[in-house]
Coordinates of N, CA, C and O in Angstrom, one line a residue:
X19 N 172.8 45.0 128.7 CA 173.7 44.6 128.2 C 173.3 44.4 126.9 O 172.1 43.4 126.7
X20 N 174.1 44.5 126.0 CA 174.0 44.5 124.3 C 174.2 42.7 123.8 O 173.6 42.4 122.8
X21 N 174.9 42.5 124.3 CA 175.5 41.2 123.8 C 174.8 39.7 124.5 O 175.2 38.6 123.3
X22 N 174.1 39.6 125.0 CA 173.4 38.4 126.1 C 172.7 39.0 127.0 O 172.3 40.3 127.3
X23 N 171.7 38.7 127.8 CA 170.9 38.4 128.4 C 171.0 37.8 129.9 O 172.0 36.2 129.6
X24 N 171.4 38.3 131.0 CA 171.7 38.3 132.5 C 170.3 37.8 133.1 O 169.6 38.6 133.2
X25 N 170.5 36.7 133.5 CA 169.2 36.1 134.6 C 169.7 37.1 136.2 O 170.6 36.7 136.4
X26 N 168.5 37.5 136.7 CA 168.6 38.0 137.7 C 167.4 37.6 138.8 O 166.5 37.1 138.1
X27 N 167.7 37.5 140.2 CA 166.6 37.4 141.0 C 166.1 38.7 141.2 O 166.4 39.5 141.0
X28 N 164.2 38.1 141.1 CA 163.4 39.4 141.4 C 163.5 39.8 142.6 O 163.6 38.6 143.8
X29 N 163.7 41.2 143.0 CA 163.6 41.4 144.3 C 162.3 41.4 145.1 O 161.3 41.1 144.2
X30 N 162.4 41.5 146.3 CA 160.9 40.9 146.8 C 159.6 42.1 146.5 O 160.3 43.3 146.6
X31 N 158.5 41.4 146.2 CA 158.0 42.2 145.4 C 157.7 42.7 144.0 O 156.8 43.2 143.5
X32 N 158.8 42.4 143.5 CA 159.2 42.7 142.6 C 158.6 41.5 141.2 O 158.6 40.3 142.0
X33 N 157.9 41.5 140.1 CA 157.6 40.9 139.6 C 158.2 40.4 138.1 O 159.1 41.5 137.6
X34 N 158.2 39.2 138.0 CA 159.1 38.8 136.7 C 158.6 39.2 135.2 O 157.0 39.2 135.4
X35 N 159.5 39.5 134.7 CA 158.9 39.8 133.1 C 158.3 38.4 132.4 O 159.3 38.0 131.8
X36 N 157.2 37.8 132.2 CA 157.0 36.3 131.8 C 157.4 36.6 130.7 O 156.9 35.7 130.0
X37 N 156.9 37.6 129.7 CA 156.9 37.9 128.3 C 158.4 37.5 127.7 O 158.5 37.5 126.9
X38 N 159.3 37.8 128.7 CA 160.9 37.8 128.3 C 161.6 36.0 128.5 O 161.0 35.5 129.1
X39 N 161.9 36.2 127.1 CA 162.5 34.4 127.0 C 163.4 33.8 128.0 O 163.4 32.7 128.5
X40 N 164.0 34.9 128.6 CA 164.7 34.4 129.9 C 164.2 34.2 131.2 O 164.9 34.0 131.9
X41 N 163.3 34.5 131.4 CA 162.3 34.3 132.7 C 162.4 33.1 133.3 O 161.8 32.4 132.8
X42 N 162.8 33.0 134.6 CA 162.7 31.9 135.2 C 161.4 31.3 135.7 O 161.1 30.1 135.5
X43 N 160.4 32.0 135.7 CA 158.7 31.8 135.8 C 158.6 30.9 134.8 O 157.9 30.2 134.9
X44 N 158.9 31.6 133.7 CA 158.3 30.5 132.3 C 158.6 29.4 132.3 O 158.2 28.7 131.6
X45 N 160.0 29.4 132.7 CA 160.0 27.6 132.8 C 159.1 26.8 133.4 O 158.9 25.7 133.7
X46 N 159.1 27.3 134.8 CA 158.1 26.7 135.3 C 156.8 26.4 135.2 O 156.1 25.8 135.1
X47 N 156.0 27.6 134.1 CA 154.9 27.2 133.9 C 154.6 26.7 132.4 O 153.8 25.7 132.4
X48 N 156.2 26.3 132.0 CA 156.1 25.5 130.8 C 156.0 24.1 131.5 O 155.3 22.8 130.9
X49 N 156.9 23.8 132.6 CA 156.7 22.5 133.5 C 155.4 21.9 133.9 O 154.9 20.9 133.9
X50 N 154.6 23.3 134.6 CA 153.4 22.8 135.2 C 152.2 22.6 133.8 O 151.5 21.7 134.2
X51 N 152.4 23.3 132.6 CA 151.1 23.0 131.6 C 151.8 22.3 130.8 O 151.1 22.3 129.5
X52 N 152.8 21.2 130.8 CA 153.2 20.3 130.0 C 152.6 19.5 130.2 O 151.1 19.4 130.8
X53 N 152.2 18.7 128.7 CA 151.4 17.2 128.7 C 151.5 16.5 130.2 O 150.3 16.4 130.3
X54 N 152.1 16.3 130.7 CA 152.1 15.5 132.0 C 152.1 16.0 133.0 O 152.2 15.6 134.0
X55 N 152.7 17.6 133.0 CA 152.9 18.3 134.6 C 151.8 18.5 135.0 O 151.5 18.1 136.7
X56 N 150.6 19.0 134.5 CA 149.2 19.1 135.1 C 148.3 17.7 135.8 O 148.2 17.8 136.9
X57 N 148.8 16.5 134.9 CA 148.4 15.3 135.3 C 148.9 15.2 136.9 O 148.0 14.4 137.5
X58 N 150.2 15.0 136.8 CA 150.7 14.8 138.0 C 150.3 15.7 139.0 O 150.4 15.0 140.3
X59 N 150.0 17.0 138.9 CA 150.1 17.8 140.2 C 148.6 17.6 140.5 O 148.1 17.4 141.7
X60 N 147.3 17.1 139.6 CA 146.3 16.9 139.6 C 146.1 15.6 140.4 O 145.4 15.4 141.6
X61 N 147.0 14.6 139.9 CA 146.9 13.3 140.7 C 147.6 13.3 142.2 O 146.9 12.7 143.2
X62 N 148.4 14.2 142.6 CA 148.8 14.1 143.9 C 147.9 15.2 144.8 O 148.5 15.3 145.9
X63 N 146.4 15.8 144.4 CA 146.0 17.0 144.6 C 145.6 16.2 146.2 O 145.2 17.0 147.1
X64 N 145.2 14.8 146.4 CA 144.3 14.7 147.7 C 145.4 13.4 148.4 O 145.5 13.4 149.7
X65 N 146.3 13.1 147.8 CA 147.4 12.1 148.4 C 148.9 12.1 148.2 O 148.7 12.3 146.6
X66 N 149.7 11.6 148.7 CA 150.9 11.6 148.5 C 151.0 10.0 147.7 O 150.3 8.9 148.4
X67 N 151.6 9.8 146.8 CA 151.9 8.6 145.9 C 153.0 8.0 145.6 O 153.9 9.1 145.7
X68 N 153.2 7.0 145.4 CA 154.4 6.1 145.2 C 154.3 6.3 143.6 O 153.7 6.7 142.8
X69 N 155.9 6.1 143.2 CA 155.9 6.3 141.8 C 155.0 5.5 140.5 O 154.4 6.0 140.0
X70 N 154.9 4.1 141.3 CA 154.2 3.0 140.6 C 152.9 3.6 140.5 O 151.8 3.5 139.7
X71 N 152.2 4.3 141.9 CA 151.0 4.9 142.0 C 150.5 5.8 140.8 O 149.3 5.7 140.5
X72 N 151.5 6.8 140.7 CA 151.7 7.8 139.7 C 151.1 7.3 138.7 O 150.5 7.7 137.7
X73 N 152.4 6.3 138.1 CA 152.5 5.8 136.6 C 150.6 5.0 136.5 O 150.2 5.4 135.3
X74 N 150.1 4.4 137.0 CA 149.1 3.5 137.2 C 147.9 4.7 137.2 O 146.9 4.7 136.3
X75 N 148.2 5.9 137.6 CA 146.7 6.8 137.9 C 146.7 7.9 136.6 O 145.7 7.9 136.3
X76 N 148.1 7.9 136.0 CA 147.9 8.8 134.5 C 148.2 7.6 133.3 O 148.9 7.4 132.9
X77 N 146.9 7.3 132.9 CA 147.1 6.6 131.9 C 147.9 7.2 131.0 O 147.5 8.1 130.7
X78 N 148.7 6.4 130.0 CA 149.4 6.9 128.9 C 150.7 7.2 129.3 O 151.5 7.7 128.2
X79 N 150.9 7.5 130.2 CA 152.6 8.4 130.5 C 153.6 6.9 130.4 O 153.4 6.1 131.4
X80 N 154.5 7.1 130.2 CA 155.5 6.2 130.4 C 156.2 6.8 131.6 O 156.6 7.7 132.0
X81 N 157.2 5.6 131.6 CA 157.9 5.4 132.8 C 159.3 6.6 133.1 O 159.4 7.4 133.7
X82 N 159.6 6.9 131.6 CA 160.8 7.7 131.4 C 160.0 9.2 131.5 O 160.8 10.2 132.2
X83 N 158.9 9.3 130.6 CA 158.1 10.7 130.8 C 158.0 11.2 132.2 O 157.9 12.3 132.7
X84 N 157.4 10.0 132.9 CA 156.9 10.5 134.5 C 158.1 10.9 135.1 O 157.8 11.8 136.0
X85 N 159.4 10.2 135.0 CA 160.4 10.5 136.0 C 160.9 12.1 135.4 O 161.2 12.7 136.2
X86 N 161.1 12.0 134.0 CA 161.4 13.7 134.0 C 160.6 14.6 134.2 O 161.0 15.7 134.5
X87 N 159.1 14.3 134.3 CA 158.0 15.4 134.6 C 158.2 15.6 136.1 O 158.7 16.6 136.8
X88 N 158.6 14.5 137.0 CA 159.0 14.5 138.6 C 160.1 15.1 139.0 O 160.4 15.7 139.7
X89 N 161.1 15.0 138.1 CA 162.5 15.3 138.4 C 162.3 17.1 138.3 O 162.6 18.1 139.2
X90 N 161.5 17.6 137.3 CA 161.3 19.2 136.9 C 160.6 19.7 137.8 O 160.8 20.8 138.5
X91 N 159.6 19.0 138.2 CA 158.3 19.8 139.4 C 159.2 19.8 140.8 O 158.8 20.6 141.6
X92 N 159.9 18.6 141.0 CA 160.8 18.7 142.6 C 161.9 19.8 142.3 O 161.8 20.6 143.2
X93 N 162.2 20.0 141.1 CA 163.5 21.1 141.0 C 162.8 22.5 141.2 O 163.4 23.5 141.5
X94 N 161.4 22.8 140.8 CA 160.8 24.0 140.6 C 160.3 24.3 141.9 O 159.9 25.0 142.3
X95 N 160.1 23.4 142.8 CA 159.5 23.2 144.4 C 158.1 22.7 144.5 O 157.7 23.5 145.5
X96 N 157.7 22.5 143.4 CA 155.9 22.2 143.5 C 155.8 20.9 143.9 O 154.5 20.6 144.6
X97 N 156.6 19.9 144.1 CA 156.3 18.7 144.8 C 157.9 18.3 145.6 O 158.7 18.6 145.0
X98 N 157.6 17.7 146.5 CA 158.6 16.6 147.4 C 158.9 15.4 146.9 O 157.7 14.7 146.4
X99 N 159.8 14.8 147.2 CA 160.6 13.4 146.7 C 161.2 12.7 148.1 O 162.0 13.5 148.6
X100 N 160.6 11.7 148.8 CA 160.8 10.9 149.9 C 161.2 9.1 149.4 O 160.8 9.2 148.8
X101 N 162.7 9.0 149.9 CA 163.5 7.6 149.3 C 163.3 7.0 150.6 O 164.1 7.5 151.5
X102 N 162.7 6.0 150.6 CA 163.2 4.9 151.8 C 163.9 3.9 151.4 O 163.8 3.6 150.3
X103 N 164.9 3.9 152.0 CA 166.2 3.0 152.0 C 165.8 1.5 151.8 O 166.4 1.0 152.7
X104 N 165.2 1.2 150.9 CA 164.9 -0.3 151.1 C 164.9 -0.9 149.5 O 165.7 -0.2 149.1
X105 N 164.6 -2.4 149.7 CA 165.1 -3.1 148.2 C 164.3 -3.6 147.6 O 163.4 -4.0 148.3
X106 N 163.7 -2.7 146.7 CA 164.3 -1.9 145.5 C 163.5 -0.5 146.8 O 163.0 -0.7 147.3
X107 N 164.2 0.6 146.2 CA 163.8 1.7 147.0 C 162.5 2.2 146.7 O 162.1 2.2 145.5
X108 N 162.1 2.8 147.9 CA 160.2 2.9 147.7 C 160.6 4.6 147.6 O 161.0 5.4 148.5
X109 N 159.9 5.6 146.4 CA 160.0 6.8 146.1 C 158.6 7.4 146.4 O 157.6 6.9 145.7
X110 N 158.1 8.1 147.3 CA 157.3 8.6 147.3 C 157.1 10.2 146.9 O 157.8 11.1 147.4
X111 N 155.9 10.8 146.4 CA 155.7 12.0 146.2 C 154.7 12.9 146.4 O 153.5 12.1 146.8
X112 N 154.4 14.1 146.9 CA 154.0 14.6 147.3 C 153.7 16.3 147.1 O 155.2 16.6 146.5
X113 N 152.6 17.2 147.3 CA 153.1 18.6 146.8 C 153.0 19.1 148.0 O 152.9 19.1 149.1
X114 N 154.4 20.4 147.7 CA 154.7 21.2 148.7 C 153.0 22.2 148.5 O 152.3 22.1 147.8
X115 N 153.7 23.1 149.7 CA 152.4 23.9 149.8 C 152.7 24.9 148.4 O 151.3 25.2 148.1
X116 N 153.5 25.5 147.8 CA 153.6 25.9 146.6 C 153.0 24.9 145.3 O 152.2 25.6 145.1
X117 N 153.3 23.8 145.4 CA 152.6 22.8 144.4 C 151.0 23.2 144.6 O 150.4 22.7 143.8
X118 N 150.5 22.9 146.0 CA 149.1 23.0 146.2 C 148.5 24.2 145.8 O 147.5 24.2 145.2
X119 N 149.4 25.2 146.0 CA 148.8 27.0 145.6 C 148.8 26.7 144.0 O 147.6 27.3 143.4
X120 N 149.3 26.0 143.4 CA 149.2 25.8 141.7 C 148.4 25.1 141.7 O 147.9 25.4 140.2
X121 N 148.3 24.0 142.2 CA 147.4 23.0 141.7 C 146.2 23.0 141.7 O 145.2 22.8 141.2
X122 N 145.7 24.1 143.0 CA 144.3 24.3 143.3 C 143.2 24.9 142.3 O 142.8 24.5 141.6
X123 N 144.3 25.9 141.4 CA 143.1 26.3 140.2 C 143.5 25.5 139.0 O 142.1 25.3 138.1
X124 N 144.2 24.5 139.0 CA 143.8 23.8 137.9 C 143.3 22.7 137.6 O 142.7 22.3 137.1
X125 N 143.1 22.0 139.3 CA 142.0 21.4 139.3 C 140.7 21.6 139.4 O 139.7 21.3 139.0
X126 N 140.8 23.1 139.9 CA 139.2 23.7 139.6 C 138.9 23.8 138.2 O 137.9 23.4 137.5
X127 N 140.1 23.9 137.2 CA 139.7 23.9 135.5 C 139.3 22.7 135.4 O 138.3 22.8 134.7
X128 N 139.8 21.8 135.8 CA 139.5 20.4 135.3 C 138.2 19.9 135.7 O 137.3 19.6 134.8
X129 N 137.8 20.3 136.9 CA 136.5 19.9 137.5 C 135.4 20.9 136.7 O 134.2 20.5 136.5
X130 N 135.8 22.2 136.3 CA 134.8 22.9 135.3 C 134.4 22.1 134.4 O 133.6 22.0 133.7
X131 N 135.6 22.1 133.5 CA 135.6 21.3 132.4 C 134.8 19.7 132.3 O 133.8 19.4 131.3
X132 N 135.1 19.4 133.2 CA 134.3 17.9 133.5 C 132.7 17.7 133.7 O 132.0 17.2 133.1
X133 N 132.6 18.8 134.4 CA 131.2 19.0 134.8 C 130.3 19.6 133.4 O 129.3 19.5 133.3
X134 N 130.9 20.3 132.5 CA 130.0 21.0 131.2 C 130.1 19.5 130.3 O 129.5 20.2 129.5
X135 N 131.0 18.9 130.4 CA 131.0 17.6 129.3 C 129.7 16.8 129.5 O 129.4 16.5 130.7
X136 N 128.9 15.9 128.3 CA 127.8 15.4 128.5 C 128.0 14.1 128.7 O 129.3 13.7 128.1
X137 N 127.7 13.0 128.9 CA 128.0 11.8 129.0 C 128.7 11.1 127.6 O 129.6 10.5 127.6
X138 N 128.2 12.0 126.5 CA 128.7 11.3 125.2 C 129.9 12.1 124.7 O 130.7 11.2 124.1
X139 N 130.7 13.1 125.6 CA 131.7 13.7 125.4 C 132.8 13.3 126.3 O 134.1 13.3 125.9
X140 N 132.5 12.9 127.7 CA 133.2 12.4 128.3 C 133.9 11.1 127.9 O 133.6 10.1 127.3
X141 N 135.4 11.0 128.3 CA 136.5 9.9 127.9 C 136.2 8.8 128.8 O 136.3 7.5 128.7

């Protein structure tokens, strides 16, 4: 196709071309490795959390950025969202199986980095 790029679904066993700008996997990598995406995945690694608990656990994130990050990660299938019909609604987030698979190496990376930091360089 000369005039444009057409998205297509990868066949089973086929890999996406992640170096191509139209690759859907590239969008997901952008969401996971965004400024806040990695911290959301790490925060949810051991417990399901409500929105306000996530906001409190990730210092420096605004409600707007947390909401945008959560929306993208839910759309990517990395986290699930459950709304309890109370007043006000209670919204809980947790990792899907796919999210746990993706979050595990990120948690390992974070743990390796923090083990290497000396007490004077640790935040």
